[in-house]
Amino acid sequence: MLAYFDKIKPMEAVIKKIQRFLKTDTSYLIKGGAWLSVIRASSLVVAFFLSILYARYLSKETYGNYRYILNALGIFSFLSLPGLGTSMVYAVARGFEGSFRKTTILQFLSGLFFIAVGVGGFFWFLSQGKAELAFVFLIGSLFMILVEPSTNYQGYYNAKKDFKARAFSAIGSKIFYGLIMLAAILSIRFLGPTPFYSLLILVCGYLAASTLPHLFFLYSALKSVPKNAPSEKNLLSDGIKFTIIDIPTHVTTYLDSIIIFHLLGPVELAIYSFAEAIPDQIRGTLKSIGTSLASPKLATKDIREIEESGLFGKIARFSILLIPAVIAYILLAPYIYQYLYPKYIDSIFISQLLAISLLAIPGQFLAEGLRATRQIKYASINSFIGSISQIILFIIFIPIFGLLGAAIARIAGRFFSFFLSGFLILLAGRKNRQL
């Protein structure tokens, strides 16, 4: 027993040193972050094996068309009012658990707008002479009705700080997703369907696997909410505001891939998708864990407390900690692609460039601070200016420099948003002190 405690003491010393460097509650980060790391680990493992199968068994054209359809559907995801999910997390963190049930119902109803999107997209693709894309887009739009509301339980568990429950549900859904996509890829590989049916199998498999298991866990989470649980009265209005704020961001998330497809074709989009795959997985992991841990904490503070809490120093330290990881990836990328994705050697340099943008990830906490404290005006300015700048960069650089231009535009846009968020936090705090 004494030997066990002797082993623990050095670990406690290391944790205290990290806490002094970051000047934050590392016990909370470690406790919550451990479960969230399990979630991301399961996601990374599934994504890793599927990416190898995509690279080896799918043609670049099929994979490029698949990525295009998902991005074309994703750009309309604001119709499901994703801002309601953000508003719900803050509301539940403040004790309004009934907001979870109300949010799910409202998002399902708003998701019905995807029927109009599907029909409109169907006729637009037909007018462009792309009948295969038209039918796949129409069918995919029907799944999108359920995509956003089905994942609400994740935000609910985050708000309740029940990271263990979220971890188990996430692992279950990822296993289901991985098995469905494995079956889809292998059926294409060994049955040899036409390009149309290959695309249909991939898109329907992805959307079904991304929805069905979540509906099961959503139902389970909803049952745990008391029937008389209160709902925050500003839930819908805040959710609509957050959604409107996020529309430009949603557009920039998918716009580069859509521009690349229309200007350069599906093969170039496949190359770009593999270039951003690993940096995006790293970025998604850090963003997901960081935001999930930060949101419940930030929701209980006002803007002055956030500004005066030393947040800028913490963010600078997190950025410094990311530098070795970025350098390591840049050095290892050629070997990773050579052995895992030999068909996508052209993706290496673009991927190395995109890795630089990982240093801007901590800026996400600044943007989250504006939302959590209901600084709607400044959050709107942050989203609008940052996203419009990103769109302008895409429009300028992609037609001139192709995939290289897309990478340069993405890096510049993320760093600009990083510094813009910091400036607006300072401005909001200063205005608040004057009141």
Coordinates of C-alpha atoms in Angstrom, one line a residue:
M1 CA 0.0 0.0 0.0
L2 CA 2.8 2.4 0.9
A3 CA 4.5 1.6 -2.4
Y4 CA 1.3 2.6 -4.2
F5 CA 1.2 6.0 -2.6
D6 CA 4.9 6.5 -3.3
K7 CA 4.0 6.1 -7.0
I8 CA 1.1 8.6 -6.8
K9 CA 3.2 11.4 -5.3
P10 CA 5.4 12.0 -8.3
M11 CA 2.2 12.2 -10.5
E12 CA 0.7 14.7 -8.1
A13 CA 3.8 16.8 -8.4
V14 CA 3.6 16.7 -12.2
I15 CA -0.1 17.7 -12.1
K16 CA 0.7 20.6 -9.8
K17 CA 3.4 21.9 -12.1
I18 CA 1.1 21.7 -15.1
Q19 CA -1.6 23.6 -13.0
R20 CA 0.9 26.3 -12.2
F21 CA 1.9 26.6 -15.8
L22 CA -1.6 26.7 -17.2
K23 CA -3.0 28.5 -14.2
T24 CA -6.3 26.5 -14.4
D25 CA -8.1 23.7 -12.6
T26 CA -6.2 20.7 -13.9
S27 CA -8.2 18.3 -11.6
Y28 CA -11.4 19.2 -13.5
L29 CA -9.5 19.0 -16.8
I30 CA -8.2 15.6 -16.0
K31 CA -11.4 14.2 -14.6
G32 CA -13.6 15.4 -17.4
G33 CA -11.0 15.2 -20.0
A34 CA -10.3 11.6 -19.3
W35 CA -13.8 10.5 -20.4
L36 CA -13.8 13.0 -23.3
S37 CA -10.5 11.6 -24.4
V38 CA -12.0 8.1 -24.4
I39 CA -14.7 9.4 -26.7
R40 CA -12.3 11.0 -29.1
A41 CA -10.0 7.9 -29.0
S42 CA -12.9 5.7 -30.1
S43 CA -13.7 8.2 -32.9
L44 CA -10.1 8.4 -34.0
V45 CA -9.7 4.6 -34.1
V46 CA -12.8 4.2 -36.2
A47 CA -11.9 7.2 -38.5
F48 CA -8.3 5.8 -38.9
F49 CA -9.3 2.4 -40.1
L50 CA -12.1 3.7 -42.3
S51 CA -9.7 6.2 -43.9
I52 CA -7.4 3.4 -44.9
L53 CA -10.3 1.5 -46.4
Y54 CA -11.4 4.7 -48.3
A55 CA -7.9 5.2 -49.7
R56 CA -7.4 1.6 -50.8
Y57 CA -10.9 0.5 -52.0
L58 CA -12.6 3.6 -53.4
S59 CA -11.6 5.5 -56.5
K60 CA -10.7 9.1 -56.1
E61 CA -13.7 10.1 -58.1
T62 CA -16.2 8.1 -56.0
Y63 CA -14.7 9.4 -52.8
G64 CA -14.6 13.0 -54.1
N65 CA -18.3 12.8 -55.1
Y66 CA -19.1 11.3 -51.6
R67 CA -17.3 14.2 -49.8
Y68 CA -19.1 16.7 -52.0
I69 CA -22.6 15.4 -51.2
L70 CA -21.9 15.5 -47.5
N71 CA -20.5 19.0 -47.7
A72 CA -23.4 20.2 -49.9
L73 CA -25.9 18.8 -47.3
G74 CA -23.8 20.1 -44.4
I75 CA -23.9 23.7 -45.6
F76 CA -27.6 23.7 -45.0
S77 CA -27.3 22.3 -41.4
F78 CA -28.3 25.7 -39.9
L79 CA -31.9 24.8 -40.9
S80 CA -32.0 22.5 -37.9
L81 CA -31.2 25.4 -35.6
P82 CA -27.9 24.0 -34.1
G83 CA -27.7 27.2 -32.0
L84 CA -30.5 25.7 -29.9
G85 CA -28.1 23.0 -28.8
T86 CA -25.7 25.6 -27.7
S87 CA -28.4 27.5 -25.8
M88 CA -29.6 24.2 -24.3
V89 CA -26.1 23.5 -22.8
Y90 CA -26.0 26.8 -21.1
A91 CA -29.6 26.5 -19.9
V92 CA -29.1 23.0 -18.4
A93 CA -25.8 24.1 -16.8
R94 CA -27.9 26.8 -15.0
G95 CA -30.5 24.2 -13.8
F96 CA -33.1 24.3 -16.6
E97 CA -33.2 20.6 -17.5
G98 CA -36.5 20.9 -19.3
S99 CA -34.7 22.8 -22.0
F100 CA -33.2 19.5 -23.2
R101 CA -36.6 18.1 -24.2
K102 CA -37.9 21.3 -25.7
T103 CA -34.8 21.7 -27.8
T104 CA -35.1 18.2 -29.2
I105 CA -38.7 18.9 -30.3
L106 CA -37.9 22.3 -31.8
Q107 CA -34.9 21.0 -33.8
F108 CA -36.9 18.1 -35.2
L109 CA -39.6 20.5 -36.4
S110 CA -37.1 22.9 -37.9
G111 CA -35.3 20.0 -39.6
L112 CA -38.3 19.5 -41.8
F113 CA -37.1 22.3 -43.9
F114 CA -34.6 19.8 -45.3
I115 CA -37.4 18.4 -47.4
A116 CA -37.5 21.7 -49.4
V117 CA -33.7 21.7 -49.6
G118 CA -33.7 18.2 -51.0
V119 CA -36.4 18.9 -53.6
G120 CA -34.7 22.2 -54.6
G121 CA -31.3 20.5 -54.8
F122 CA -32.7 17.6 -56.8
F123 CA -34.0 19.9 -59.6
W124 CA -30.8 22.1 -59.5
F125 CA -28.6 19.1 -60.0
L126 CA -30.9 17.8 -62.8
S127 CA -30.6 21.2 -64.5
Q128 CA -26.8 20.8 -64.4
G129 CA -27.0 17.4 -66.0
K130 CA -25.9 15.6 -62.8
A131 CA -28.8 13.1 -62.3
E132 CA -26.8 10.8 -60.1
L133 CA -25.9 13.6 -57.6
A134 CA -29.6 14.8 -57.8
F135 CA -31.0 11.5 -56.5
V136 CA -28.4 10.9 -53.9
F137 CA -28.8 14.5 -52.6
L138 CA -32.6 14.1 -52.3
I139 CA -32.4 10.9 -50.4
G140 CA -29.6 12.3 -48.1
S141 CA -31.7 15.3 -47.3
L142 CA -34.3 13.1 -45.7
F143 CA -31.8 11.7 -43.2
M144 CA -30.7 15.3 -42.3
I145 CA -34.0 15.9 -40.6
L146 CA -32.9 13.7 -37.7
V147 CA -29.1 14.3 -37.7
E148 CA -29.0 17.5 -35.5
P149 CA -31.8 16.6 -32.9
S150 CA -30.5 13.0 -32.5
T151 CA -27.2 14.2 -31.0
N152 CA -28.7 16.6 -28.4
Y153 CA -28.0 14.1 -25.6
Q154 CA -24.3 14.8 -26.0
G155 CA -24.7 18.5 -25.1
Y156 CA -27.1 17.5 -22.2
Y157 CA -24.5 15.2 -20.7
N158 CA -21.8 17.9 -21.1
A159 CA -24.0 20.4 -19.3
K160 CA -24.6 17.9 -16.5
K161 CA -20.8 17.2 -16.4
D162 CA -21.8 13.5 -16.8
F163 CA -18.8 12.7 -19.1
K164 CA -19.0 9.0 -18.2
A165 CA -22.5 8.6 -19.6
R166 CA -21.5 10.5 -22.7
A167 CA -18.4 8.4 -23.2
F168 CA -20.3 5.1 -23.1
S169 CA -23.0 6.3 -25.5
A170 CA -20.4 7.8 -27.9
I171 CA -18.4 4.5 -27.9
G172 CA -21.5 2.5 -28.7
S173 CA -22.5 4.9 -31.5
K174 CA -19.0 4.9 -33.0
I175 CA -18.9 1.1 -33.1
F176 CA -22.2 1.0 -34.9
Y177 CA -21.0 3.7 -37.3
G178 CA -17.8 1.9 -38.0
L179 CA -19.5 -1.5 -38.7
I180 CA -22.1 0.1 -41.1
M181 CA -19.4 2.0 -43.0
L182 CA -17.2 -1.1 -43.1
A183 CA -20.1 -3.0 -44.7
A184 CA -20.7 -0.2 -47.2
I185 CA -17.0 0.0 -48.3
L186 CA -16.6 -3.8 -48.6
S187 CA -19.9 -4.1 -50.6
I188 CA -18.5 -1.6 -53.1
R189 CA -15.2 -3.4 -53.2
F190 CA -16.4 -6.9 -53.8
L191 CA -19.8 -6.4 -55.4
G192 CA -18.6 -3.7 -57.8
P193 CA -21.8 -1.6 -58.2
T194 CA -22.0 1.3 -60.6
P195 CA -20.7 4.7 -59.6
F196 CA -24.2 5.8 -58.8
Y197 CA -25.0 2.9 -56.5
S198 CA -21.5 3.2 -54.9
L199 CA -22.3 6.8 -54.1
L200 CA -25.8 6.0 -52.8
I201 CA -24.4 3.2 -50.5
L202 CA -21.8 5.5 -49.0
V203 CA -24.0 8.5 -48.4
C204 CA -27.0 6.5 -47.0
G205 CA -24.7 4.3 -45.0
Y206 CA -23.0 7.4 -43.5
L207 CA -26.2 9.3 -42.6
A208 CA -28.0 6.2 -41.3
A209 CA -25.0 5.2 -39.2
S210 CA -24.7 8.8 -37.9
T211 CA -28.4 8.9 -36.9
L212 CA -29.8 5.6 -35.8
P213 CA -27.6 4.8 -32.7
H214 CA -28.0 8.4 -31.5
L215 CA -31.8 8.1 -31.5
F216 CA -31.5 5.2 -29.1
F217 CA -29.2 7.2 -26.7
L218 CA -31.3 10.3 -27.1
Y219 CA -34.4 8.4 -26.0
S220 CA -32.5 7.0 -23.0
A221 CA -31.3 10.5 -21.9
L222 CA -34.8 12.1 -22.4
K223 CA -36.3 9.5 -20.0
S224 CA -34.0 10.7 -17.2
V225 CA -35.3 14.3 -17.4
P226 CA -38.2 14.9 -14.9
K227 CA -41.5 15.8 -16.6
N228 CA -41.9 19.0 -14.6
A229 CA -38.3 20.1 -15.1
P230 CA -38.2 23.9 -15.9
S231 CA -37.2 25.2 -19.3
E232 CA -35.4 28.6 -19.7
K233 CA -37.8 31.1 -21.2
N234 CA -35.1 32.6 -23.5
L235 CA -34.2 29.2 -24.9
L236 CA -35.7 29.6 -28.4
S237 CA -34.7 33.3 -28.8
D238 CA -31.2 32.6 -27.7
G239 CA -31.0 29.5 -29.9
I240 CA -32.2 31.4 -33.0
K241 CA -29.6 34.1 -32.3
F242 CA -26.8 31.6 -31.9
T243 CA -27.9 29.9 -35.1
I244 CA -27.9 33.2 -37.0
I245 CA -24.5 34.0 -35.6
D246 CA -23.2 30.6 -36.7
I247 CA -24.5 30.7 -40.3
P248 CA -21.4 32.3 -41.7
T249 CA -19.3 29.8 -39.8
H250 CA -21.3 26.9 -41.2
V251 CA -20.8 28.2 -44.7
T252 CA -17.0 28.5 -44.3
T253 CA -16.8 25.0 -42.9
Y254 CA -18.0 23.5 -46.1
L255 CA -17.4 26.2 -48.7
D256 CA -13.8 25.3 -49.6
S257 CA -14.7 21.7 -50.5
I258 CA -17.7 22.9 -52.6
I259 CA -15.5 25.5 -54.5
I260 CA -12.8 22.9 -55.1
F261 CA -15.4 20.4 -56.5
H262 CA -16.9 22.9 -58.9
L263 CA -13.6 24.4 -60.1
L264 CA -11.2 21.4 -60.0
G265 CA -13.4 18.3 -59.9
P266 CA -14.0 15.3 -57.6
V267 CA -10.5 13.9 -57.8
E268 CA -8.9 17.1 -56.5
L269 CA -11.5 17.3 -53.8
A270 CA -10.5 13.7 -52.7
I271 CA -6.9 14.8 -52.5
Y272 CA -7.8 17.9 -50.4
S273 CA -10.1 15.8 -48.2
F274 CA -7.3 13.4 -47.4
A275 CA -4.9 16.4 -46.8
E276 CA -7.1 17.8 -44.2
A277 CA -8.2 14.5 -42.7
I278 CA -5.5 14.1 -40.0
P279 CA -5.2 17.8 -39.0
D280 CA -9.0 18.0 -38.8
Q281 CA -9.1 15.0 -36.5
I282 CA -6.6 16.5 -34.2
R283 CA -8.4 19.9 -34.3
G284 CA -11.7 18.2 -33.7
T285 CA -10.3 16.3 -30.7
L286 CA -8.9 19.4 -29.0
K287 CA -11.9 21.5 -29.8
S288 CA -14.4 18.9 -28.7
I289 CA -12.7 18.2 -25.4
G290 CA -11.9 21.9 -24.7
T291 CA -15.3 23.2 -25.5
S292 CA -17.1 20.5 -23.6
L293 CA -15.1 21.2 -20.5
A294 CA -15.2 25.0 -20.9
S295 CA -18.9 25.6 -21.7
P296 CA -20.4 24.6 -18.3
K297 CA -17.7 26.7 -16.5
L298 CA -18.1 29.8 -18.7
A299 CA -21.9 29.7 -18.6
T300 CA -21.8 30.5 -14.8
K301 CA -19.5 33.6 -15.3
D302 CA -20.0 37.1 -16.7
I303 CA -17.7 38.7 -19.3
R304 CA -15.7 40.6 -16.7
E305 CA -14.9 37.5 -14.7
I306 CA -13.7 35.8 -17.9
E307 CA -11.6 38.7 -19.0
E308 CA -10.1 39.0 -15.5
S309 CA -9.6 35.3 -15.0
G310 CA -6.3 35.2 -16.9
L311 CA -7.9 33.5 -19.9
F312 CA -5.5 35.1 -22.4
G313 CA -2.5 33.8 -20.5
K314 CA -4.0 30.3 -20.4
I315 CA -4.7 30.3 -24.1
A316 CA -1.2 31.5 -24.9
R317 CA 0.2 28.6 -22.8
F318 CA -2.1 26.1 -24.6
S319 CA -0.8 27.4 -27.9
I320 CA 2.8 26.9 -26.8
L321 CA 2.1 23.4 -25.8
L322 CA 0.7 22.6 -29.3
I323 CA 3.9 23.7 -31.1
P324 CA 5.8 20.4 -30.6
A325 CA 2.8 18.4 -31.7
V326 CA 2.5 20.5 -34.9
I327 CA 6.3 20.1 -35.7
A328 CA 6.1 16.4 -35.0
Y329 CA 3.2 16.0 -37.5
I330 CA 4.9 18.0 -40.2
L331 CA 7.9 15.7 -39.9
L332 CA 5.9 12.5 -39.8
A333 CA 3.3 13.3 -42.5
P334 CA 5.4 12.0 -45.5
Y335 CA 5.8 8.6 -43.8
I336 CA 2.2 8.4 -42.7
Y337 CA 0.9 9.0 -46.2
Q338 CA 3.5 6.8 -47.9
Y339 CA 2.5 3.8 -45.8
L340 CA -1.2 4.3 -45.1
Y341 CA -2.4 6.4 -48.1
P342 CA 0.0 5.6 -51.0
K343 CA -2.6 6.8 -53.5
Y344 CA -2.7 10.2 -51.9
I345 CA 1.0 11.3 -51.9
D346 CA -0.2 14.5 -53.5
S347 CA -1.9 15.4 -50.2
I348 CA 1.3 15.5 -48.1
F349 CA 2.4 19.1 -48.6
I350 CA -1.2 20.5 -48.2
S351 CA -1.6 18.5 -45.0
Q352 CA 1.6 19.8 -43.6
L353 CA 0.5 23.4 -44.2
L354 CA -3.0 22.8 -42.7
A355 CA -1.3 21.5 -39.5
I356 CA 0.0 25.0 -38.8
S357 CA -3.6 26.2 -38.3
L358 CA -3.8 23.9 -35.2
L359 CA -2.0 26.6 -33.3
A360 CA -5.1 28.7 -33.5
I361 CA -7.4 26.1 -31.8
P362 CA -7.3 27.8 -28.4
G363 CA -9.0 30.8 -29.9
Q364 CA -12.1 28.7 -29.8
F365 CA -12.4 29.3 -26.1
L366 CA -12.5 33.0 -26.7
A367 CA -15.4 32.7 -29.1
E368 CA -17.1 30.3 -26.6
G369 CA -16.7 32.9 -23.8
L370 CA -18.7 35.5 -25.9
R371 CA -21.5 33.0 -26.4
A372 CA -21.6 31.6 -22.8
T373 CA -21.9 35.1 -21.3
R374 CA -24.6 36.1 -23.9
Q375 CA -22.5 38.8 -25.5
I376 CA -24.7 38.3 -28.6
K377 CA -23.6 41.5 -30.3
Y378 CA -19.9 40.7 -30.0
A379 CA -20.4 37.0 -30.8
S380 CA -22.3 38.1 -34.0
I381 CA -19.5 40.5 -35.0
N382 CA -16.9 37.8 -34.4
S383 CA -18.8 35.2 -36.5
F384 CA -19.7 37.6 -39.3
I385 CA -16.4 39.3 -39.8
G386 CA -14.3 36.1 -39.2
S387 CA -16.4 34.1 -41.6
I388 CA -16.8 36.8 -44.3
S389 CA -13.0 37.2 -44.3
Q390 CA -12.6 33.4 -44.7
I391 CA -15.0 33.3 -47.6
I392 CA -13.2 36.2 -49.3
L393 CA -9.9 34.4 -48.9
F394 CA -11.4 31.2 -50.4
I395 CA -12.8 33.1 -53.4
I396 CA -9.5 34.8 -54.0
F397 CA -7.0 32.1 -53.4
I398 CA -8.6 28.8 -54.6
P399 CA -9.2 29.9 -58.3
I400 CA -5.6 31.2 -58.5
F401 CA -3.6 28.6 -56.5
G402 CA -5.9 25.6 -56.4
L403 CA -5.5 23.3 -53.4
L404 CA -2.5 25.3 -52.2
G405 CA -4.7 28.4 -52.2
A406 CA -7.4 26.6 -50.1
A407 CA -4.8 25.7 -47.5
I408 CA -3.3 29.2 -47.3
A409 CA -6.8 30.7 -47.1
R410 CA -7.8 28.3 -44.3
I411 CA -4.7 29.0 -42.2
A412 CA -5.0 32.8 -42.6
G413 CA -8.7 32.7 -41.8
R414 CA -8.3 30.7 -38.6
F415 CA -5.5 32.9 -37.2
F416 CA -7.5 36.0 -38.1
S417 CA -10.5 34.6 -36.2
F418 CA -8.3 33.8 -33.2
F419 CA -7.1 37.4 -32.8
L420 CA -10.5 38.9 -33.6
S421 CA -12.1 36.8 -30.8
G422 CA -9.5 38.0 -28.3
F423 CA -10.0 41.7 -29.3
L424 CA -13.8 41.4 -28.9
I425 CA -13.4 39.8 -25.5
L426 CA -11.4 42.8 -24.3
L427 CA -13.8 45.2 -25.9
A428 CA -16.9 43.5 -24.4
G429 CA -15.2 43.4 -20.9
R430 CA -14.3 47.1 -21.2
K431 CA -17.9 48.1 -22.2
N432 CA -19.3 46.0 -19.3
R433 CA -17.1 47.8 -16.8
Q434 CA -18.4 51.1 -18.0
L435 CA -22.0 50.2 -17.3

